[in-house]
mmCIF file with all atom_site columns, C-alpha atoms and ligand atoms in Angstrom:
data_model
loop_
_atom_site.group_PDB
_atom_site.id
_atom_site.type_symbol
_atom_site.label_atom_id
_atom_site.label_alt_id
_atom_site.label_comp_id
_atom_site.label_asym_id
_atom_site.label_entity_id
_atom_site.label_seq_id
_atom_site.pdbx_PDB_ins_code
_atom_site.Cartn_x
_atom_site.Cartn_y
_atom_site.Cartn_z
_atom_site.occupancy
_atom_site.B_iso_or_equiv
_atom_site.pdbx_formal_charge
_atom_site.auth_seq_id
_atom_site.auth_comp_id
_atom_site.auth_asym_id
_atom_site.auth_atom_id
_atom_site.pdbx_PDB_model_num
ATOM   1   C  CA  . MET R 1 1   ? 93.193  -8.959  -9.087  1.00 0.00 ? 1   MET R CA  1
ATOM   2   C  CA  . GLY R 1 2   ? 91.630  -5.851  -11.075 1.00 0.00 ? 2   GLY R CA  1
ATOM   3   C  CA  . ILE R 1 3   ? 92.660  -2.603  -9.786  1.00 0.00 ? 3   ILE R CA  1
ATOM   4   C  CA  . PRO R 1 4   ? 91.693  0.883   -10.895 1.00 0.00 ? 4   PRO R CA  1
ATOM   5   C  CA  . GLY R 1 5   ? 95.028  2.183   -11.885 1.00 0.00 ? 5   GLY R CA  1
ATOM   6   C  CA  . ALA R 1 6   ? 98.358  0.189   -13.244 1.00 0.00 ? 6   ALA R CA  1
ATOM   7   C  CA  . MET R 1 7   ? 101.532 -1.076  -11.830 1.00 0.00 ? 7   MET R CA  1
ATOM   8   C  CA  . SER R 1 8   ? 104.333 1.214   -12.862 1.00 0.00 ? 8   SER R CA  1
ATOM   9   C  CA  . GLN R 1 9   ? 106.734 -1.027  -14.689 1.00 0.00 ? 9   GLN R CA  1
ATOM   10  C  CA  . ALA R 1 10  ? 109.676 1.182   -13.537 1.00 0.00 ? 10  ALA R CA  1
ATOM   11  C  CA  . THR R 1 11  ? 109.026 1.112   -9.826  1.00 0.00 ? 11  THR R CA  1
ATOM   12  C  CA  . GLY R 1 12  ? 106.361 -1.757  -9.180  1.00 0.00 ? 12  GLY R CA  1
ATOM   13  C  CA  . LEU R 1 13  ? 104.366 0.817   -7.371  1.00 0.00 ? 13  LEU R CA  1
ATOM   14  C  CA  . VAL R 1 14  ? 100.532 1.557   -8.198  1.00 0.00 ? 14  VAL R CA  1
ATOM   15  C  CA  . LYS R 1 15  ? 100.000 4.634   -10.583 1.00 0.00 ? 15  LYS R CA  1
ATOM   16  C  CA  . ASN R 1 16  ? 97.083  6.153   -12.193 1.00 0.00 ? 16  ASN R CA  1
ATOM   17  C  CA  . ALA R 1 17  ? 94.347  4.995   -9.674  1.00 0.00 ? 17  ALA R CA  1
ATOM   18  C  CA  . ASN R 1 18  ? 91.241  7.120   -9.315  1.00 0.00 ? 18  ASN R CA  1
ATOM   19  C  CA  . SER R 1 19  ? 91.293  5.431   -5.783  1.00 0.00 ? 19  SER R CA  1
ATOM   20  C  CA  . THR R 1 20  ? 94.055  7.858   -5.174  1.00 0.00 ? 20  THR R CA  1
ATOM   21  C  CA  . TRP R 1 21  ? 95.276  6.288   -1.764  1.00 0.00 ? 21  TRP R CA  1
ATOM   22  C  CA  . LEU R 1 22  ? 96.578  3.489   -3.839  1.00 0.00 ? 22  LEU R CA  1
ATOM   23  C  CA  . ILE R 1 23  ? 98.840  5.626   -5.798  1.00 0.00 ? 23  ILE R CA  1
ATOM   24  C  CA  . GLY R 1 24  ? 102.608 5.004   -4.844  1.00 0.00 ? 24  GLY R CA  1
ATOM   25  C  CA  . LYS R 1 25  ? 101.892 1.875   -2.898  1.00 0.00 ? 25  LYS R CA  1
ATOM   26  C  CA  . PRO R 1 26  ? 103.656 -1.592  -3.595  1.00 0.00 ? 26  PRO R CA  1
ATOM   27  C  CA  . LEU R 1 27  ? 99.970  -3.362  -3.719  1.00 0.00 ? 27  LEU R CA  1
ATOM   28  C  CA  . LYS R 1 28  ? 101.127 -6.526  -5.392  1.00 0.00 ? 28  LYS R CA  1
ATOM   29  C  CA  . GLU R 1 29  ? 104.153 -7.024  -3.038  1.00 0.00 ? 29  GLU R CA  1
ATOM   30  C  CA  . ASP R 1 30  ? 101.946 -6.287  -0.101  1.00 0.00 ? 30  ASP R CA  1
ATOM   31  C  CA  . LEU R 1 31  ? 99.309  -8.715  -0.956  1.00 0.00 ? 31  LEU R CA  1
ATOM   32  C  CA  . GLU R 1 32  ? 101.825 -11.486 -1.921  1.00 0.00 ? 32  GLU R CA  1
ATOM   33  C  CA  . ASN R 1 33  ? 103.404 -11.061 1.349   1.00 0.00 ? 33  ASN R CA  1
ATOM   34  C  CA  . ALA R 1 34  ? 100.129 -11.158 3.170   1.00 0.00 ? 34  ALA R CA  1
ATOM   35  C  CA  . LEU R 1 35  ? 98.815  -14.046 1.319   1.00 0.00 ? 35  LEU R CA  1
ATOM   36  C  CA  . ALA R 1 36  ? 101.963 -15.932 0.920   1.00 0.00 ? 36  ALA R CA  1
ATOM   37  C  CA  . ARG R 1 37  ? 101.375 -16.751 -2.746  1.00 0.00 ? 37  ARG R CA  1
ATOM   38  C  CA  . PRO R 1 38  ? 101.795 -14.890 -6.056  1.00 0.00 ? 38  PRO R CA  1
ATOM   39  C  CA  . VAL R 1 39  ? 99.267  -12.649 -7.276  1.00 0.00 ? 39  VAL R CA  1
ATOM   40  C  CA  . ARG R 1 40  ? 98.558  -11.325 -10.716 1.00 0.00 ? 40  ARG R CA  1
ATOM   41  C  CA  . LEU R 1 41  ? 97.423  -7.744  -10.908 1.00 0.00 ? 41  LEU R CA  1
ATOM   42  C  CA  . GLU R 1 42  ? 95.940  -5.867  -14.039 1.00 0.00 ? 42  GLU R CA  1
ATOM   43  C  CA  . ASN R 1 43  ? 94.114  -2.703  -14.578 1.00 0.00 ? 43  ASN R CA  1
ATOM   44  C  CA  . ASP R 1 44  ? 90.212  -3.276  -14.148 1.00 0.00 ? 44  ASP R CA  1
ATOM   45  C  CA  . ALA R 1 45  ? 89.470  -2.059  -17.462 1.00 0.00 ? 45  ALA R CA  1
ATOM   46  C  CA  . ASN R 1 46  ? 91.944  -4.676  -18.855 1.00 0.00 ? 46  ASN R CA  1
ATOM   47  C  CA  . CYS R 1 47  ? 90.260  -7.272  -16.942 1.00 0.00 ? 47  CYS R CA  1
ATOM   48  C  CA  . PHE R 1 48  ? 87.011  -6.211  -18.103 1.00 0.00 ? 48  PHE R CA  1
ATOM   49  C  CA  . ALA R 1 49  ? 87.952  -6.175  -21.539 1.00 0.00 ? 49  ALA R CA  1
ATOM   50  C  CA  . LEU R 1 50  ? 89.509  -9.588  -21.325 1.00 0.00 ? 50  LEU R CA  1
ATOM   51  C  CA  . SER R 1 51  ? 86.530  -11.128 -19.593 1.00 0.00 ? 51  SER R CA  1
ATOM   52  C  CA  . GLU R 1 52  ? 84.224  -9.975  -22.575 1.00 0.00 ? 52  GLU R CA  1
ATOM   53  C  CA  . ALA R 1 53  ? 86.783  -10.898 -25.290 1.00 0.00 ? 53  ALA R CA  1
ATOM   54  C  CA  . VAL R 1 54  ? 87.296  -14.525 -24.103 1.00 0.00 ? 54  VAL R CA  1
ATOM   55  C  CA  . ASP R 1 55  ? 83.751  -15.479 -23.504 1.00 0.00 ? 55  ASP R CA  1
ATOM   56  C  CA  . GLY R 1 56  ? 81.461  -12.403 -23.405 1.00 0.00 ? 56  GLY R CA  1
ATOM   57  C  CA  . THR R 1 57  ? 80.038  -10.147 -26.034 1.00 0.00 ? 57  THR R CA  1
ATOM   58  C  CA  . GLY R 1 58  ? 83.602  -9.568  -27.665 1.00 0.00 ? 58  GLY R CA  1
ATOM   59  C  CA  . LYS R 1 59  ? 84.080  -13.522 -28.182 1.00 0.00 ? 59  LYS R CA  1
ATOM   60  C  CA  . GLY R 1 60  ? 85.272  -14.316 -31.607 1.00 0.00 ? 60  GLY R CA  1
ATOM   61  C  CA  . ALA R 1 61  ? 86.405  -10.517 -32.459 1.00 0.00 ? 61  ALA R CA  1
ATOM   62  C  CA  . ARG R 1 62  ? 90.012  -9.909  -33.130 1.00 0.00 ? 62  ARG R CA  1
ATOM   63  C  CA  . VAL R 1 63  ? 90.303  -6.393  -31.438 1.00 0.00 ? 63  VAL R CA  1
ATOM   64  C  CA  . VAL R 1 64  ? 88.006  -5.531  -28.429 1.00 0.00 ? 64  VAL R CA  1
ATOM   65  C  CA  . PHE R 1 65  ? 87.911  -2.139  -26.595 1.00 0.00 ? 65  PHE R CA  1
ATOM   66  C  CA  . GLY R 1 66  ? 86.613  -2.591  -23.145 1.00 0.00 ? 66  GLY R CA  1
ATOM   67  C  CA  . VAL R 1 67  ? 85.325  0.532   -21.389 1.00 0.00 ? 67  VAL R CA  1
ATOM   68  C  CA  . ILE R 1 68  ? 84.585  1.271   -17.918 1.00 0.00 ? 68  ILE R CA  1
ATOM   69  C  CA  . LEU R 1 69  ? 82.138  4.097   -17.387 1.00 0.00 ? 69  LEU R CA  1
ATOM   70  C  CA  . GLY R 1 70  ? 81.541  4.181   -13.617 1.00 0.00 ? 70  GLY R CA  1
ATOM   71  C  CA  . THR R 1 71  ? 83.221  6.172   -10.899 1.00 0.00 ? 71  THR R CA  1
ATOM   72  C  CA  . GLY R 1 72  ? 86.124  6.599   -13.324 1.00 0.00 ? 72  GLY R CA  1
ATOM   73  C  CA  . VAL R 1 73  ? 86.442  6.254   -16.781 1.00 0.00 ? 73  VAL R CA  1
ATOM   74  C  CA  . GLY R 1 74  ? 88.955  3.593   -18.049 1.00 0.00 ? 74  GLY R CA  1
ATOM   75  C  CA  . GLY R 1 75  ? 89.689  1.250   -21.153 1.00 0.00 ? 75  GLY R CA  1
ATOM   76  C  CA  . GLY R 1 76  ? 91.492  -1.871  -22.004 1.00 0.00 ? 76  GLY R CA  1
ATOM   77  C  CA  . ILE R 1 77  ? 92.550  -3.361  -25.389 1.00 0.00 ? 77  ILE R CA  1
ATOM   78  C  CA  . VAL R 1 78  ? 92.430  -7.217  -26.188 1.00 0.00 ? 78  VAL R CA  1
ATOM   79  C  CA  . ILE R 1 79  ? 93.952  -8.428  -29.234 1.00 0.00 ? 79  ILE R CA  1
ATOM   80  C  CA  . ASP R 1 80  ? 93.634  -12.081 -30.289 1.00 0.00 ? 80  ASP R CA  1
ATOM   81  C  CA  . GLY R 1 81  ? 92.552  -12.851 -26.485 1.00 0.00 ? 81  GLY R CA  1
ATOM   82  C  CA  . LYS R 1 82  ? 95.404  -11.200 -25.166 1.00 0.00 ? 82  LYS R CA  1
ATOM   83  C  CA  . VAL R 1 83  ? 95.595  -8.111  -23.059 1.00 0.00 ? 83  VAL R CA  1
ATOM   84  C  CA  . LEU R 1 84  ? 97.690  -5.481  -24.651 1.00 0.00 ? 84  LEU R CA  1
ATOM   85  C  CA  . THR R 1 85  ? 99.459  -3.754  -21.598 1.00 0.00 ? 85  THR R CA  1
ATOM   86  C  CA  . GLY R 1 86  ? 101.542 -1.352  -23.598 1.00 0.00 ? 86  GLY R CA  1
ATOM   87  C  CA  . ALA R 1 87  ? 105.237 0.140   -23.007 1.00 0.00 ? 87  ALA R CA  1
ATOM   88  C  CA  . ASN R 1 88  ? 103.946 2.445   -20.169 1.00 0.00 ? 88  ASN R CA  1
ATOM   89  C  CA  . ALA R 1 89  ? 101.133 0.128   -18.857 1.00 0.00 ? 89  ALA R CA  1
ATOM   90  C  CA  . ILE R 1 90  ? 98.465  2.582   -20.049 1.00 0.00 ? 90  ILE R CA  1
ATOM   91  C  CA  . ALA R 1 91  ? 97.196  1.071   -23.339 1.00 0.00 ? 91  ALA R CA  1
ATOM   92  C  CA  . GLY R 1 92  ? 93.462  1.895   -23.790 1.00 0.00 ? 92  GLY R CA  1
ATOM   93  C  CA  . GLU R 1 93  ? 93.499  4.655   -21.032 1.00 0.00 ? 93  GLU R CA  1
ATOM   94  C  CA  . TRP R 1 94  ? 91.557  7.155   -22.932 1.00 0.00 ? 94  TRP R CA  1
ATOM   95  C  CA  . GLY R 1 95  ? 89.984  8.514   -19.888 1.00 0.00 ? 95  GLY R CA  1
ATOM   96  C  CA  . HIS R 1 96  ? 92.496  11.223  -19.339 1.00 0.00 ? 96  HIS R CA  1
ATOM   97  C  CA  . ASN R 1 97  ? 92.726  12.433  -23.046 1.00 0.00 ? 97  ASN R CA  1
ATOM   98  C  CA  . PRO R 1 98  ? 90.770  15.805  -23.432 1.00 0.00 ? 98  PRO R CA  1
ATOM   99  C  CA  . LEU R 1 99  ? 87.287  15.451  -24.590 1.00 0.00 ? 99  LEU R CA  1
ATOM   100 C  CA  . PRO R 1 100 ? 87.505  15.860  -28.314 1.00 0.00 ? 100 PRO R CA  1
ATOM   101 C  CA  . ALA R 1 101 ? 85.854  18.541  -30.249 1.00 0.00 ? 101 ALA R CA  1
ATOM   102 C  CA  . PRO R 1 102 ? 84.742  20.476  -27.263 1.00 0.00 ? 102 PRO R CA  1
ATOM   103 C  CA  . THR R 1 103 ? 81.805  22.903  -27.579 1.00 0.00 ? 103 THR R CA  1
ATOM   104 C  CA  . ALA R 1 104 ? 80.625  25.820  -25.824 1.00 0.00 ? 104 ALA R CA  1
ATOM   105 C  CA  . ALA R 1 105 ? 78.373  23.491  -23.645 1.00 0.00 ? 105 ALA R CA  1
ATOM   106 C  CA  . ASP R 1 106 ? 81.546  21.720  -22.485 1.00 0.00 ? 106 ASP R CA  1
ATOM   107 C  CA  . LEU R 1 107 ? 83.071  24.718  -20.944 1.00 0.00 ? 107 LEU R CA  1
ATOM   108 C  CA  . PRO R 1 108 ? 84.566  25.394  -18.467 1.00 0.00 ? 108 PRO R CA  1
ATOM   109 C  CA  . HIS R 1 109 ? 86.614  22.352  -18.618 1.00 0.00 ? 109 HIS R CA  1
ATOM   110 C  CA  . PRO R 1 110 ? 86.081  20.617  -15.263 1.00 0.00 ? 110 PRO R CA  1
ATOM   111 C  CA  . PRO R 1 111 ? 89.192  20.022  -13.105 1.00 0.00 ? 111 PRO R CA  1
ATOM   112 C  CA  . CYS R 1 112 ? 90.183  16.342  -12.827 1.00 0.00 ? 112 CYS R CA  1
ATOM   113 C  CA  . TYR R 1 113 ? 92.014  14.555  -10.067 1.00 0.00 ? 113 TYR R CA  1
ATOM   114 C  CA  . CYS R 1 114 ? 94.939  13.738  -12.279 1.00 0.00 ? 114 CYS R CA  1
ATOM   115 C  CA  . GLY R 1 115 ? 95.705  17.467  -12.500 1.00 0.00 ? 115 GLY R CA  1
ATOM   116 C  CA  . ARG R 1 116 ? 94.566  18.273  -15.908 1.00 0.00 ? 116 ARG R CA  1
ATOM   117 C  CA  . THR R 1 117 ? 91.169  19.743  -16.940 1.00 0.00 ? 117 THR R CA  1
ATOM   118 C  CA  . GLY R 1 118 ? 88.519  18.617  -19.499 1.00 0.00 ? 118 GLY R CA  1
ATOM   119 C  CA  . CYS R 1 119 ? 89.378  14.951  -19.108 1.00 0.00 ? 119 CYS R CA  1
ATOM   120 C  CA  . ILE R 1 120 ? 86.710  12.634  -20.697 1.00 0.00 ? 120 ILE R CA  1
ATOM   121 C  CA  . GLU R 1 121 ? 86.508  11.048  -17.220 1.00 0.00 ? 121 GLU R CA  1
ATOM   122 C  CA  . THR R 1 122 ? 85.362  14.409  -16.014 1.00 0.00 ? 122 THR R CA  1
ATOM   123 C  CA  . TYR R 1 123 ? 82.285  14.244  -18.329 1.00 0.00 ? 123 TYR R CA  1
ATOM   124 C  CA  . LEU R 1 124 ? 81.691  10.340  -18.850 1.00 0.00 ? 124 LEU R CA  1
ATOM   125 C  CA  . SER R 1 125 ? 82.116  9.018   -15.207 1.00 0.00 ? 125 SER R CA  1
ATOM   126 C  CA  . GLY R 1 126 ? 78.832  8.809   -13.286 1.00 0.00 ? 126 GLY R CA  1
ATOM   127 C  CA  . PRO R 1 127 ? 79.933  11.571  -10.987 1.00 0.00 ? 127 PRO R CA  1
ATOM   128 C  CA  . GLY R 1 128 ? 80.718  13.604  -14.053 1.00 0.00 ? 128 GLY R CA  1
ATOM   129 C  CA  . LEU R 1 129 ? 77.240  13.071  -15.258 1.00 0.00 ? 129 LEU R CA  1
ATOM   130 C  CA  . ALA R 1 130 ? 75.831  14.311  -11.859 1.00 0.00 ? 130 ALA R CA  1
ATOM   131 C  CA  . ARG R 1 131 ? 77.998  17.269  -11.770 1.00 0.00 ? 131 ARG R CA  1
ATOM   132 C  CA  . ASP R 1 132 ? 76.987  18.150  -15.404 1.00 0.00 ? 132 ASP R CA  1
ATOM   133 C  CA  . HIS R 1 133 ? 73.462  18.050  -14.295 1.00 0.00 ? 133 HIS R CA  1
ATOM   134 C  CA  . GLU R 1 134 ? 74.090  20.122  -11.246 1.00 0.00 ? 134 GLU R CA  1
ATOM   135 C  CA  . LYS R 1 135 ? 76.150  22.714  -13.196 1.00 0.00 ? 135 LYS R CA  1
ATOM   136 C  CA  . THR R 1 136 ? 73.222  23.231  -15.785 1.00 0.00 ? 136 THR R CA  1
ATOM   137 C  CA  . THR R 1 137 ? 70.067  22.936  -13.626 1.00 0.00 ? 137 THR R CA  1
ATOM   138 C  CA  . GLY R 1 138 ? 71.312  23.535  -9.998  1.00 0.00 ? 138 GLY R CA  1
ATOM   139 C  CA  . GLN R 1 139 ? 69.840  20.076  -9.081  1.00 0.00 ? 139 GLN R CA  1
ATOM   140 C  CA  . ARG R 1 140 ? 71.933  17.759  -6.853  1.00 0.00 ? 140 ARG R CA  1
ATOM   141 C  CA  . LEU R 1 141 ? 71.165  14.309  -8.190  1.00 0.00 ? 141 LEU R CA  1
ATOM   142 C  CA  . THR R 1 142 ? 72.949  10.948  -8.297  1.00 0.00 ? 142 THR R CA  1
ATOM   143 C  CA  . ALA R 1 143 ? 73.897  9.698   -11.583 1.00 0.00 ? 143 ALA R CA  1
ATOM   144 C  CA  . GLU R 1 144 ? 71.187  7.021   -11.402 1.00 0.00 ? 144 GLU R CA  1
ATOM   145 C  CA  . GLU R 1 145 ? 68.506  9.859   -10.917 1.00 0.00 ? 145 GLU R CA  1
ATOM   146 C  CA  . VAL R 1 146 ? 69.852  12.008  -13.654 1.00 0.00 ? 146 VAL R CA  1
ATOM   147 C  CA  . VAL R 1 147 ? 69.459  8.834   -15.875 1.00 0.00 ? 147 VAL R CA  1
ATOM   148 C  CA  . SER R 1 148 ? 66.101  8.052   -14.806 1.00 0.00 ? 148 SER R CA  1
ATOM   149 C  CA  . LEU R 1 149 ? 65.098  11.747  -15.854 1.00 0.00 ? 149 LEU R CA  1
ATOM   150 C  CA  . GLN R 1 150 ? 65.973  10.847  -19.560 1.00 0.00 ? 150 GLN R CA  1
ATOM   151 C  CA  . GLY R 1 151 ? 66.634  14.656  -20.203 1.00 0.00 ? 151 GLY R CA  1
ATOM   152 C  CA  . GLN R 1 152 ? 68.928  16.914  -21.729 1.00 0.00 ? 152 GLN R CA  1
ATOM   153 C  CA  . THR R 1 153 ? 71.851  16.050  -19.356 1.00 0.00 ? 153 THR R CA  1
ATOM   154 C  CA  . LEU R 1 154 ? 71.637  12.290  -20.554 1.00 0.00 ? 154 LEU R CA  1
ATOM   155 C  CA  . ALA R 1 155 ? 71.442  13.636  -24.201 1.00 0.00 ? 155 ALA R CA  1
ATOM   156 C  CA  . ARG R 1 156 ? 74.700  15.577  -23.679 1.00 0.00 ? 156 ARG R CA  1
ATOM   157 C  CA  . TYR R 1 157 ? 76.221  12.728  -22.071 1.00 0.00 ? 157 TYR R CA  1
ATOM   158 C  CA  . VAL R 1 158 ? 75.317  10.287  -25.245 1.00 0.00 ? 158 VAL R CA  1
ATOM   159 C  CA  . GLU R 1 159 ? 76.597  12.982  -27.653 1.00 0.00 ? 159 GLU R CA  1
ATOM   160 C  CA  . ARG R 1 160 ? 79.896  13.201  -25.712 1.00 0.00 ? 160 ARG R CA  1
ATOM   161 C  CA  . LEU R 1 161 ? 80.289  9.681   -25.389 1.00 0.00 ? 161 LEU R CA  1
ATOM   162 C  CA  . ALA R 1 162 ? 79.958  9.158   -29.309 1.00 0.00 ? 162 ALA R CA  1
ATOM   163 C  CA  . ARG R 1 163 ? 82.751  11.953  -29.746 1.00 0.00 ? 163 ARG R CA  1
ATOM   164 C  CA  . ALA R 1 164 ? 85.026  10.155  -27.138 1.00 0.00 ? 164 ALA R CA  1
ATOM   165 C  CA  . LEU R 1 165 ? 84.633  6.724   -28.765 1.00 0.00 ? 165 LEU R CA  1
ATOM   166 C  CA  . ALA R 1 166 ? 85.066  8.048   -32.093 1.00 0.00 ? 166 ALA R CA  1
ATOM   167 C  CA  . SER R 1 167 ? 88.604  9.045   -31.297 1.00 0.00 ? 167 SER R CA  1
ATOM   168 C  CA  . VAL R 1 168 ? 89.269  5.665   -30.125 1.00 0.00 ? 168 VAL R CA  1
ATOM   169 C  CA  . ILE R 1 169 ? 87.826  4.022   -33.593 1.00 0.00 ? 169 ILE R CA  1
ATOM   170 C  CA  . ASN R 1 170 ? 90.214  6.325   -35.289 1.00 0.00 ? 170 ASN R CA  1
ATOM   171 C  CA  . VAL R 1 171 ? 93.353  5.267   -33.515 1.00 0.00 ? 171 VAL R CA  1
ATOM   172 C  CA  . LEU R 1 172 ? 92.595  1.412   -32.578 1.00 0.00 ? 172 LEU R CA  1
ATOM   173 C  CA  . ASP R 1 173 ? 89.896  0.595   -35.168 1.00 0.00 ? 173 ASP R CA  1
ATOM   174 C  CA  . PRO R 1 174 ? 88.385  -2.179  -33.012 1.00 0.00 ? 174 PRO R CA  1
ATOM   175 C  CA  . ASP R 1 175 ? 85.869  -4.831  -34.169 1.00 0.00 ? 175 ASP R CA  1
ATOM   176 C  CA  . VAL R 1 176 ? 83.713  -4.409  -30.784 1.00 0.00 ? 176 VAL R CA  1
ATOM   177 C  CA  . ILE R 1 177 ? 83.552  -1.770  -27.927 1.00 0.00 ? 177 ILE R CA  1
ATOM   178 C  CA  . VAL R 1 178 ? 82.020  -3.338  -25.097 1.00 0.00 ? 178 VAL R CA  1
ATOM   179 C  CA  . LEU R 1 179 ? 80.795  -0.982  -22.124 1.00 0.00 ? 179 LEU R CA  1
ATOM   180 C  CA  . GLY R 1 180 ? 81.131  -1.802  -18.360 1.00 0.00 ? 180 GLY R CA  1
ATOM   181 C  CA  . GLY R 1 181 ? 80.587  0.064   -15.218 1.00 0.00 ? 181 GLY R CA  1
ATOM   182 C  CA  . GLY R 1 182 ? 77.168  1.457   -14.065 1.00 0.00 ? 182 GLY R CA  1
ATOM   183 C  CA  . MET R 1 183 ? 76.498  3.537   -16.961 1.00 0.00 ? 183 MET R CA  1
ATOM   184 C  CA  . SER R 1 184 ? 76.721  0.549   -19.183 1.00 0.00 ? 184 SER R CA  1
ATOM   185 C  CA  . ASN R 1 185 ? 73.361  -0.293  -17.903 1.00 0.00 ? 185 ASN R CA  1
ATOM   186 C  CA  . VAL R 1 186 ? 71.888  2.566   -19.839 1.00 0.00 ? 186 VAL R CA  1
ATOM   187 C  CA  . ALA R 1 187 ? 70.021  0.900   -22.778 1.00 0.00 ? 187 ALA R CA  1
ATOM   188 C  CA  . ARG R 1 188 ? 69.930  4.020   -25.293 1.00 0.00 ? 188 ARG R CA  1
ATOM   189 C  CA  . LEU R 1 189 ? 73.829  4.260   -25.475 1.00 0.00 ? 189 LEU R CA  1
ATOM   190 C  CA  . TYR R 1 190 ? 73.736  1.248   -27.665 1.00 0.00 ? 190 TYR R CA  1
ATOM   191 C  CA  . THR R 1 191 ? 71.434  2.695   -30.172 1.00 0.00 ? 191 THR R CA  1
ATOM   192 C  CA  . GLU R 1 192 ? 72.079  6.289   -29.990 1.00 0.00 ? 192 GLU R CA  1
ATOM   193 C  CA  . VAL R 1 193 ? 75.994  6.485   -29.888 1.00 0.00 ? 193 VAL R CA  1
ATOM   194 C  CA  . PRO R 1 194 ? 76.511  4.667   -33.207 1.00 0.00 ? 194 PRO R CA  1
ATOM   195 C  CA  . ARG R 1 195 ? 74.073  7.067   -34.871 1.00 0.00 ? 195 ARG R CA  1
ATOM   196 C  CA  . LEU R 1 196 ? 76.136  9.989   -33.656 1.00 0.00 ? 196 LEU R CA  1
ATOM   197 C  CA  . TRP R 1 197 ? 79.842  8.706   -33.755 1.00 0.00 ? 197 TRP R CA  1
ATOM   198 C  CA  . GLY R 1 198 ? 80.100  8.315   -37.783 1.00 0.00 ? 198 GLY R CA  1
ATOM   199 C  CA  . ARG R 1 199 ? 80.659  12.332  -38.092 1.00 0.00 ? 199 ARG R CA  1
ATOM   200 C  CA  . HIS R 1 200 ? 83.828  12.022  -36.016 1.00 0.00 ? 200 HIS R CA  1
ATOM   201 C  CA  . VAL R 1 201 ? 85.396  8.820   -37.515 1.00 0.00 ? 201 VAL R CA  1
ATOM   202 C  CA  . PHE R 1 202 ? 87.554  9.030   -40.437 1.00 0.00 ? 202 PHE R CA  1
ATOM   203 C  CA  . SER R 1 203 ? 85.824  6.381   -42.611 1.00 0.00 ? 203 SER R CA  1
ATOM   204 C  CA  . ASP R 1 204 ? 82.980  6.162   -45.153 1.00 0.00 ? 204 ASP R CA  1
ATOM   205 C  CA  . ARG R 1 205 ? 81.142  3.738   -42.770 1.00 0.00 ? 205 ARG R CA  1
ATOM   206 C  CA  . VAL R 1 206 ? 81.605  2.557   -39.298 1.00 0.00 ? 206 VAL R CA  1
ATOM   207 C  CA  . ALA R 1 207 ? 81.473  -1.363  -38.794 1.00 0.00 ? 207 ALA R CA  1
ATOM   208 C  CA  . THR R 1 208 ? 82.492  -1.298  -35.081 1.00 0.00 ? 208 THR R CA  1
ATOM   209 C  CA  . ARG R 1 209 ? 80.021  -2.848  -32.897 1.00 0.00 ? 209 ARG R CA  1
ATOM   210 C  CA  . LEU R 1 210 ? 78.910  -1.189  -29.625 1.00 0.00 ? 210 LEU R CA  1
ATOM   211 C  CA  . VAL R 1 211 ? 77.653  -3.918  -27.102 1.00 0.00 ? 211 VAL R CA  1
ATOM   212 C  CA  . PRO R 1 212 ? 76.573  -4.257  -23.641 1.00 0.00 ? 212 PRO R CA  1
ATOM   213 C  CA  . PRO R 1 213 ? 78.717  -6.760  -21.372 1.00 0.00 ? 213 PRO R CA  1
ATOM   214 C  CA  . ALA R 1 214 ? 77.621  -10.371 -21.420 1.00 0.00 ? 214 ALA R CA  1
ATOM   215 C  CA  . HIS R 1 215 ? 78.638  -10.629 -17.733 1.00 0.00 ? 215 HIS R CA  1
ATOM   216 C  CA  . GLY R 1 216 ? 77.337  -7.735  -16.045 1.00 0.00 ? 216 GLY R CA  1
ATOM   217 C  CA  . ASP R 1 217 ? 78.747  -4.205  -15.227 1.00 0.00 ? 217 ASP R CA  1
ATOM   218 C  CA  . SER R 1 218 ? 81.363  -5.924  -12.997 1.00 0.00 ? 218 SER R CA  1
ATOM   219 C  CA  . SER R 1 219 ? 82.698  -8.408  -15.675 1.00 0.00 ? 219 SER R CA  1
ATOM   220 C  CA  . GLY R 1 220 ? 86.145  -7.305  -14.840 1.00 0.00 ? 220 GLY R CA  1
ATOM   221 C  CA  . VAL R 1 221 ? 86.353  -9.677  -11.681 1.00 0.00 ? 221 VAL R CA  1
ATOM   222 C  CA  . ARG R 1 222 ? 85.991  -12.636 -14.255 1.00 0.00 ? 222 ARG R CA  1
ATOM   223 C  CA  . GLY R 1 223 ? 88.846  -11.318 -16.292 1.00 0.00 ? 223 GLY R CA  1
ATOM   224 C  CA  . ALA R 1 224 ? 90.982  -11.063 -13.342 1.00 0.00 ? 224 ALA R CA  1
ATOM   225 C  CA  . ALA R 1 225 ? 90.598  -14.903 -13.031 1.00 0.00 ? 225 ALA R CA  1
ATOM   226 C  CA  . TRP R 1 226 ? 91.346  -15.272 -16.812 1.00 0.00 ? 226 TRP R CA  1
ATOM   227 C  CA  . LEU R 1 227 ? 94.865  -13.677 -15.956 1.00 0.00 ? 227 LEU R CA  1
ATOM   228 C  CA  . TRP R 1 228 ? 95.802  -17.058 -15.042 1.00 0.00 ? 228 TRP R CA  1
ATOM   229 C  CA  . GLU R 1 229 ? 94.959  -18.937 -18.290 1.00 0.00 ? 229 GLU R CA  1
HETATM 230 ZN ZN1 . LIG L 2 .   ? 92.132  13.543  -15.628 1.00 0.00 ? 301 LIG L ZN1 1
#
């Protein structure tokens, strides 16, 4: 099962879920009791990255960074076909880092449910895109409607995504970055973001490929099944 958030290795309780009602709950234990069978639980972005790394657009790549750009922003890392969970079960969780190299247009930093301000998620989630559009135009639209306008709000989104992914490349240097979640359906991300991220990457050239998912924006449900491989 893929969930937004992670299971605390210290307590066995859910943490970091943007579905905040899961936080502090023994979800795995509750499910195992209700189903009378073992359950494997992983972060949804980790499941997504696994699905695409095993037999999706990341197939054959050694290091895959899977990104969820949906109601929240998450990330997962798969190396040699295996999920990297990490010492704190947060490997790849870039969504609550601050947006790098902020400009005047990024201010004031939006508040985040996590208690911080200016988190990447507050700019790059679907609701974040809609909020940015309302802030600058006064128009209340859904993220889908903002995308269909193909205007300045989406241009700002593209440039922010380039900055945010450049910081991932500088740390992890993945072969492939695969996008998931509703925003991964925006075709221009795959051409425009790689044109912009170079100025923030500490390298003469960027060989990392930015690709759409092979198994759709909800590819993570497949990855959850791969947890039993
Ligand atoms: Zn946050």
